[in-house]
mmCIF file of C-alpha atoms in Angstrom:
data_model
loop_
_atom_site.group_PDB
_atom_site.id
_atom_site.type_symbol
_atom_site.label_atom_id
_atom_site.label_comp_id
_atom_site.label_asym_id
_atom_site.label_seq_id
_atom_site.Cartn_x
_atom_site.Cartn_y
_atom_site.Cartn_z
ATOM 1 C CA MET Y 870 12.991 86.162 124.969
ATOM 2 C CA ALA Y 871 11.982 82.600 125.599
ATOM 3 C CA GLU Y 872 11.933 83.443 129.311
ATOM 4 C CA PHE Y 873 9.670 86.426 128.630
ATOM 5 C CA ASP Y 874 7.281 84.380 126.561
ATOM 6 C CA THR Y 875 7.214 81.530 129.151
ATOM 7 C CA LEU Y 876 6.442 84.083 131.872
ATOM 8 C CA HIS Y 877 3.535 85.410 129.932
ATOM 9 C CA ARG Y 878 2.116 82.066 129.256
ATOM 10 C CA THR Y 879 2.453 81.175 133.035
ATOM 11 C CA HIS Y 880 1.254 84.356 134.445
ATOM 12 C CA VAL Y 881 -1.854 85.591 132.625
ATOM 13 C CA GLY Y 882 -4.416 88.080 133.516
ATOM 14 C CA ALA Y 883 -3.682 90.635 136.254
ATOM 15 C CA ARG Y 884 -0.204 89.232 136.709
ATOM 16 C CA GLY Y 885 0.708 89.410 133.012
ATOM 17 C CA ALA Y 886 -0.664 93.031 132.884
ATOM 18 C CA ALA Y 887 1.517 93.993 135.869
ATOM 19 C CA ILE Y 888 4.552 92.483 134.120
ATOM 20 C CA ASP Y 889 3.791 94.465 130.983
ATOM 21 C CA GLU Y 890 3.260 97.691 132.896
ATOM 22 C CA GLY Y 891 6.540 97.229 134.896
ATOM 23 C CA LEU Y 892 8.383 96.501 131.680
ATOM 24 C CA ARG Y 893 7.165 99.661 130.045
ATOM 25 C CA ALA Y 894 7.973 101.828 132.994
ATOM 26 C CA TYR Y 895 11.505 100.194 133.155
ATOM 27 C CA MET Y 896 12.195 100.715 129.367
ATOM 28 C CA ASN Y 897 10.771 104.384 129.537
ATOM 29 C CA LYS Y 898 13.234 105.027 132.380
ATOM 30 C CA VAL Y 899 16.051 103.549 130.336
ATOM 31 C CA TYR Y 900 15.283 105.712 127.247
ATOM 32 C CA GLY Y 901 14.720 108.717 129.369
ATOM 33 C CA LEU Y 902 18.120 108.415 131.046
ATOM 34 C CA MET Y 903 19.735 107.883 127.753
ATOM 35 C CA SER Y 904 18.023 110.965 126.282
ATOM 36 C CA VAL Y 905 19.183 113.196 129.160
ATOM 37 C CA ALA Y 906 22.653 111.883 128.679
ATOM 38 C CA MET Y 907 22.632 112.678 125.024
ATOM 39 C CA LEU Y 908 21.504 116.229 125.655
ATOM 40 C CA ILE Y 909 24.379 116.659 128.189
ATOM 41 C CA THR Y 910 26.785 115.364 125.742
ATOM 42 C CA GLY Y 911 25.524 117.591 122.936
ATOM 43 C CA ALA Y 912 25.391 120.716 125.103
ATOM 44 C CA VAL Y 913 28.951 120.184 126.425
ATOM 45 C CA ALA Y 914 30.332 119.430 123.018
ATOM 46 C CA TRP Y 915 28.640 122.528 121.478
ATOM 47 C CA VAL Y 916 29.680 124.927 124.323
ATOM 48 C CA LEU Y 917 33.276 123.792 124.267
ATOM 49 C CA ALA Y 918 33.573 123.946 120.510
ATOM 50 C CA ASN Y 919 32.185 127.463 120.496
ATOM 51 C CA MET Y 920 34.727 128.463 123.173
ATOM 52 C CA ALA Y 921 37.443 126.826 121.123
ATOM 53 C CA MET Y 922 36.715 128.481 117.718
ATOM 54 C CA THR Y 923 36.537 132.004 116.522
ATOM 55 C CA THR Y 924 36.082 133.859 113.246
ATOM 56 C CA ASP Y 925 37.971 136.883 114.613
ATOM 57 C CA PRO Y 926 41.723 136.732 113.744
ATOM 58 C CA ASN Y 927 42.481 139.232 116.437
ATOM 59 C CA ALA Y 928 41.246 136.846 119.080
ATOM 60 C CA ALA Y 929 42.904 133.773 117.485
ATOM 61 C CA ALA Y 930 45.845 131.699 118.642
ATOM 62 C CA ALA Y 931 45.997 129.381 115.498
ATOM 63 C CA GLN Y 932 44.400 129.326 112.111
ATOM 64 C CA ILE Y 933 42.676 126.128 110.976
ATOM 65 C CA GLY Y 934 40.943 127.107 107.779
ATOM 66 C CA ALA Y 935 39.731 130.010 105.799
ATOM 67 C CA SER Y 936 38.260 132.563 108.184
ATOM 68 C CA LYS Y 937 38.332 129.904 110.917
ATOM 69 C CA TYR Y 938 40.597 130.044 113.965
ATOM 70 C CA LEU Y 939 41.275 128.498 117.270
ATOM 71 C CA THR Y 940 41.283 130.468 120.473
ATOM 72 C CA SER Y 941 43.935 129.864 123.177
ATOM 73 C CA PHE Y 942 41.436 127.534 124.759
ATOM 74 C CA GLY Y 943 40.999 125.668 121.496
ATOM 75 C CA VAL Y 944 44.744 125.153 121.123
ATOM 76 C CA LEU Y 945 44.889 123.865 124.669
ATOM 77 C CA LEU Y 946 41.916 121.531 124.089
ATOM 78 C CA TYR Y 947 42.874 120.113 120.694
ATOM 79 C CA THR Y 948 46.597 120.377 120.225
ATOM 80 C CA SER Y 949 48.264 120.129 123.672
ATOM 81 C CA PRO Y 950 48.669 116.860 125.662
ATOM 82 C CA LEU Y 951 45.350 117.621 127.238
ATOM 83 C CA LYS Y 952 43.699 116.137 124.168
ATOM 84 C CA TRP Y 953 44.906 112.617 125.117
ATOM 85 C CA VAL Y 954 43.446 113.041 128.631
ATOM 86 C CA ILE Y 955 40.100 114.095 127.095
ATOM 87 C CA MET Y 956 40.235 111.301 124.642
ATOM 88 C CA PHE Y 957 40.964 108.436 127.133
ATOM 89 C CA ALA Y 958 39.288 109.781 130.340
ATOM 90 C CA PRO Y 959 35.738 108.532 129.247
ATOM 91 C CA LEU Y 960 37.169 105.025 128.661
ATOM 92 C CA LEU Y 961 38.656 104.901 132.142
ATOM 93 C CA VAL Y 962 35.509 106.288 133.751
ATOM 94 C CA VAL Y 963 33.145 103.680 132.054
ATOM 95 C CA PHE Y 964 35.406 100.827 133.179
ATOM 96 C CA GLY Y 965 35.553 102.176 136.703
ATOM 97 C CA PHE Y 966 31.763 102.834 136.701
ATOM 98 C CA GLY Y 967 31.031 99.174 135.799
ATOM 99 C CA ALA Y 968 33.405 98.017 138.536
ATOM 100 C CA ALA Y 969 31.985 100.182 141.248
ATOM 101 C CA ILE Y 970 28.233 100.084 140.379
ATOM 102 C CA ASN Y 971 27.371 97.697 143.123
ATOM 103 C CA ARG Y 972 28.932 100.023 145.774
ATOM 104 C CA LEU Y 973 27.113 103.128 144.512
ATOM 105 C CA SER Y 974 23.601 104.236 145.458
ATOM 106 C CA GLU Y 975 21.100 104.750 142.603
ATOM 107 C CA GLN Y 976 21.645 108.587 142.830
ATOM 108 C CA GLY Y 977 25.403 108.156 142.901
ATOM 109 C CA ALA Y 978 25.285 105.924 139.775
ATOM 110 C CA GLN Y 979 23.161 108.405 137.963
ATOM 111 C CA GLY Y 980 25.537 111.141 138.942
ATOM 112 C CA VAL Y 981 28.443 109.225 137.560
ATOM 113 C CA PHE Y 982 26.440 108.621 134.296
ATOM 114 C CA TRP Y 983 25.921 112.401 133.886
ATOM 115 C CA PHE Y 984 29.555 113.086 134.614
ATOM 116 C CA TYR Y 985 30.547 110.448 131.929
ATOM 117 C CA SER Y 986 28.161 111.978 129.452
ATOM 118 C CA ALA Y 987 29.742 115.374 130.084
ATOM 119 C CA LEU Y 988 33.306 113.939 129.539
ATOM 120 C CA MET Y 989 31.988 112.349 126.239
ATOM 121 C CA GLY Y 990 30.747 115.815 125.249
ATOM 122 C CA ALA Y 991 34.269 117.227 125.789
ATOM 123 C CA SER Y 992 35.797 114.349 123.868
ATOM 124 C CA LEU Y 993 33.399 114.730 120.926
ATOM 125 C CA SER Y 994 33.480 118.523 120.743
ATOM 126 C CA SER Y 995 36.142 118.401 118.048
ATOM 127 C CA ILE Y 996 33.563 117.216 115.468
ATOM 128 C CA PHE Y 997 32.257 120.799 115.295
ATOM 129 C CA VAL Y 998 35.773 121.905 114.295
ATOM 130 C CA VAL Y 999 36.079 119.103 111.676
ATOM 131 C CA TYR Y 1000 32.559 118.801 110.157
ATOM 132 C CA THR Y 1001 29.965 121.332 109.173
ATOM 133 C CA GLY Y 1002 27.001 121.868 111.470
ATOM 134 C CA VAL Y 1003 24.466 120.876 108.843
ATOM 135 C CA SER Y 1004 26.169 117.537 108.189
ATOM 136 C CA ILE Y 1005 26.384 116.876 111.970
ATOM 137 C CA ALA Y 1006 22.639 117.529 112.272
ATOM 138 C CA GLN Y 1007 21.753 115.346 109.259
ATOM 139 C CA THR Y 1008 23.932 112.473 110.419
ATOM 140 C CA PHE Y 1009 22.311 112.723 113.924
ATOM 141 C CA LEU Y 1010 18.810 112.406 112.321
ATOM 142 C CA VAL Y 1011 19.900 109.418 110.311
ATOM 143 C CA THR Y 1012 21.389 107.866 113.328
ATOM 144 C CA ALA Y 1013 18.254 108.546 115.481
ATOM 145 C CA ILE Y 1014 16.092 106.879 112.804
ATOM 146 C CA ALA Y 1015 18.381 103.822 112.431
ATOM 147 C CA PHE Y 1016 18.711 103.458 116.208
ATOM 148 C CA ALA Y 1017 14.994 103.621 116.760
ATOM 149 C CA SER Y 1018 14.369 101.023 114.178
ATOM 150 C CA LEU Y 1019 16.985 98.634 115.486
ATOM 151 C CA SER Y 1020 15.896 99.114 119.056
ATOM 152 C CA LEU Y 1021 12.307 98.437 118.140
ATOM 153 C CA TYR Y 1022 13.385 95.353 116.417
ATOM 154 C CA GLY Y 1023 15.284 94.090 119.424
ATOM 155 C CA TYR Y 1024 12.283 94.806 121.599
ATOM 156 C CA THR Y 1025 9.586 93.197 119.519
ATOM 157 C CA THR Y 1026 11.347 90.298 117.704
ATOM 158 C CA LYS Y 1027 10.583 86.762 118.724
ATOM 159 C CA ARG Y 1028 14.001 85.650 117.619
ATOM 160 C CA ASN Y 1029 16.564 84.981 120.310
ATOM 161 C CA LEU Y 1030 19.497 87.382 119.741
ATOM 162 C CA SER Y 1031 21.607 86.132 122.726
ATOM 163 C CA GLY Y 1032 23.854 84.088 120.342
ATOM 164 C CA MET Y 1033 24.996 87.313 118.755
ATOM 165 C CA GLY Y 1034 26.341 88.589 122.100
ATOM 166 C CA SER Y 1035 29.731 86.754 122.297
ATOM 167 C CA PHE Y 1036 30.462 87.358 118.600
ATOM 168 C CA LEU Y 1037 29.628 91.111 118.834
ATOM 169 C CA MET Y 1038 31.720 91.509 122.091
ATOM 170 C CA MET Y 1039 34.739 89.799 120.458
ATOM 171 C CA GLY Y 1040 34.325 92.116 117.471
ATOM 172 C CA LEU Y 1041 34.067 95.089 119.790
ATOM 173 C CA VAL Y 1042 37.370 94.149 121.553
ATOM 174 C CA GLY Y 1043 39.051 93.792 118.203
ATOM 175 C CA LEU Y 1044 37.616 97.241 117.091
ATOM 176 C CA ILE Y 1045 38.925 99.009 120.118
ATOM 177 C CA VAL Y 1046 42.408 97.501 119.654
ATOM 178 C CA ALA Y 1047 42.457 98.422 116.074
ATOM 179 C CA SER Y 1048 41.275 102.031 116.783
ATOM 180 C CA ILE Y 1049 43.984 102.575 119.384
ATOM 181 C CA VAL Y 1050 46.619 101.227 116.961
ATOM 182 C CA ASN Y 1051 45.369 103.535 114.183
ATOM 183 C CA ILE Y 1052 45.715 106.554 116.385
ATOM 184 C CA PHE Y 1053 49.500 106.115 115.883
ATOM 185 C CA MET Y 1054 49.423 104.530 112.339
ATOM 186 C CA ALA Y 1055 46.957 107.057 110.859
ATOM 187 C CA SER Y 1056 46.021 104.705 108.035
ATOM 188 C CA SER Y 1057 43.106 105.761 105.936
ATOM 189 C CA ALA Y 1058 42.481 102.250 104.734
ATOM 190 C CA LEU Y 1059 42.358 100.817 108.227
ATOM 191 C CA GLN Y 1060 40.169 103.798 109.325
ATOM 192 C CA PHE Y 1061 37.714 102.923 106.583
ATOM 193 C CA ALA Y 1062 37.623 99.244 107.603
ATOM 194 C CA ILE Y 1063 37.154 100.232 111.255
ATOM 195 C CA SER Y 1064 34.274 102.499 110.287
ATOM 196 C CA VAL Y 1065 32.425 99.830 108.209
ATOM 197 C CA ILE Y 1066 32.922 97.061 110.799
ATOM 198 C CA GLY Y 1067 32.180 99.342 113.719
ATOM 199 C CA LEU Y 1068 28.947 100.498 112.244
ATOM 200 C CA LEU Y 1069 27.784 96.940 111.735
ATOM 201 C CA ILE Y 1070 28.856 95.897 115.265
ATOM 202 C CA PHE Y 1071 27.005 98.805 116.945
ATOM 203 C CA ALA Y 1072 23.917 98.290 114.767
ATOM 204 C CA GLY Y 1073 23.868 94.621 116.014
ATOM 205 C CA LEU Y 1074 24.541 95.714 119.598
ATOM 206 C CA THR Y 1075 21.635 98.076 119.552
ATOM 207 C CA ALA Y 1076 19.097 95.249 118.800
ATOM 208 C CA TYR Y 1077 20.954 92.863 121.131
ATOM 209 C CA ASP Y 1078 21.244 95.224 124.115
ATOM 210 C CA THR Y 1079 17.496 96.222 123.829
ATOM 211 C CA GLN Y 1080 16.445 92.538 123.898
ATOM 212 C CA LYS Y 1081 18.878 91.965 126.764
ATOM 213 C CA LEU Y 1082 17.234 94.811 128.775
ATOM 214 C CA LYS Y 1083 13.874 93.256 128.258
ATOM 215 C CA THR Y 1084 15.002 89.829 129.619
ATOM 216 C CA THR Y 1085 16.982 91.522 132.444
ATOM 217 C CA TYR Y 1086 13.919 93.232 133.638
ATOM 218 C CA LEU Y 1087 12.209 89.855 134.102
ATOM 219 C CA GLN Y 1088 15.185 88.536 136.092
ATOM 220 C CA LEU Y 1089 15.189 91.528 138.412
ATOM 221 C CA ALA Y 1090 11.536 92.307 138.557
ATOM 222 C CA GLN Y 1091 11.292 90.981 142.131
ATOM 223 C CA SER Y 1092 14.396 92.998 143.203
ATOM 224 C CA ASP Y 1093 14.366 96.081 145.371
ATOM 225 C CA SER Y 1094 13.639 99.323 143.492
ATOM 226 C CA GLU Y 1095 17.228 100.691 143.938
ATOM 227 C CA PHE Y 1096 18.855 97.660 142.429
ATOM 228 C CA LEU Y 1097 16.317 97.754 139.557
ATOM 229 C CA GLY Y 1098 17.092 101.444 139.150
ATOM 230 C CA LYS Y 1099 20.849 100.887 138.891
ATOM 231 C CA SER Y 1100 20.083 98.199 136.312
ATOM 232 C CA ALA Y 1101 18.242 100.793 134.268
ATOM 233 C CA ILE Y 1102 21.205 103.195 134.427
ATOM 234 C CA LEU Y 1103 23.520 100.464 133.193
ATOM 235 C CA GLY Y 1104 21.081 99.748 130.403
ATOM 236 C CA ALA Y 1105 20.814 103.444 129.434
ATOM 237 C CA LEU Y 1106 24.658 103.541 129.337
ATOM 238 C CA SER Y 1107 24.722 100.622 126.949
ATOM 239 C CA LEU Y 1108 22.171 102.107 124.538
ATOM 240 C CA TYR Y 1109 23.801 105.594 124.840
ATOM 241 C CA LEU Y 1110 27.175 104.041 123.786
ATOM 242 C CA ASP Y 1111 25.587 102.176 120.949
ATOM 243 C CA PHE Y 1112 23.900 105.415 119.582
ATOM 244 C CA LEU Y 1113 27.109 107.450 119.949
ATOM 245 C CA ASN Y 1114 29.312 104.978 118.286
ATOM 246 C CA MET Y 1115 26.759 104.540 115.389
ATOM 247 C CA PHE Y 1116 26.673 108.264 115.052
ATOM 248 C CA MET Y 1117 30.513 108.690 114.978
ATOM 249 C CA PHE Y 1118 30.922 105.964 112.367
ATOM 250 C CA LEU Y 1119 28.212 107.290 110.185
ATOM 251 C CA LEU Y 1120 29.650 110.784 110.444
ATOM 252 C CA GLN Y 1121 32.769 109.558 108.799
ATOM 253 C CA PHE Y 1122 30.654 108.543 105.811
ATOM 254 C CA LEU Y 1123 28.065 111.274 105.745
ATOM 255 C CA GLY Y 1124 29.805 114.258 107.306
ATOM 256 C CA ASN Y 1125 31.046 117.203 105.178
ATOM 257 C CA ARG Y 1126 34.419 118.427 106.417
ATOM 258 C CA GLU Y 1127 35.090 122.029 107.004
#
């Protein structure tokens, strides 16, 4: 933020206006890419969930509730070893994406982002089995309002949030480790703690990542358009993950289970 303010004081007039216009276009692209990824994730999750569930007992392979059944596809998706592949594949892809981003073209990076968002849709499709559709929609709306507010704060605040970065990243690593451990422990107390801490971490990351995107643009403004485009894709990925994780943690508090 200090760099942004300094640049505005140094380059006024037409130069300052050009910086503002470029920054707006860059952030619009980031939010646009993120929105498309969210649509892909939601569409894939909804389609797979509808393929996995049925209310017709004659078409069912397993019963999971009153008048609610899994099809053969649902049994394969949610109860076979395939569920572990679907669960961990997005994590492997996002790490590989970060490592390979410099070797990819902008179009290739965008394609990987769309593929990743589809994988996340498959991974998250089980929420339609566990929670009611109304509570999912309500939680999504609450998350969208919270995300917009936090991102706006990160974009407009004069406070330098860079000091939060290391603290939040250490917390995120600890959160991932605890989540993996709890897959096998299945502790409700640990899950509650993970949900509370995770919600706070990703709320902080939303503001931090938004401000970081703003300063990153200033550092890359003189770069070629393809490099700047790949930076926007990485920024969209960061905010996309912030939003999804906030949504999932809030769903554990606000969601009504089937």
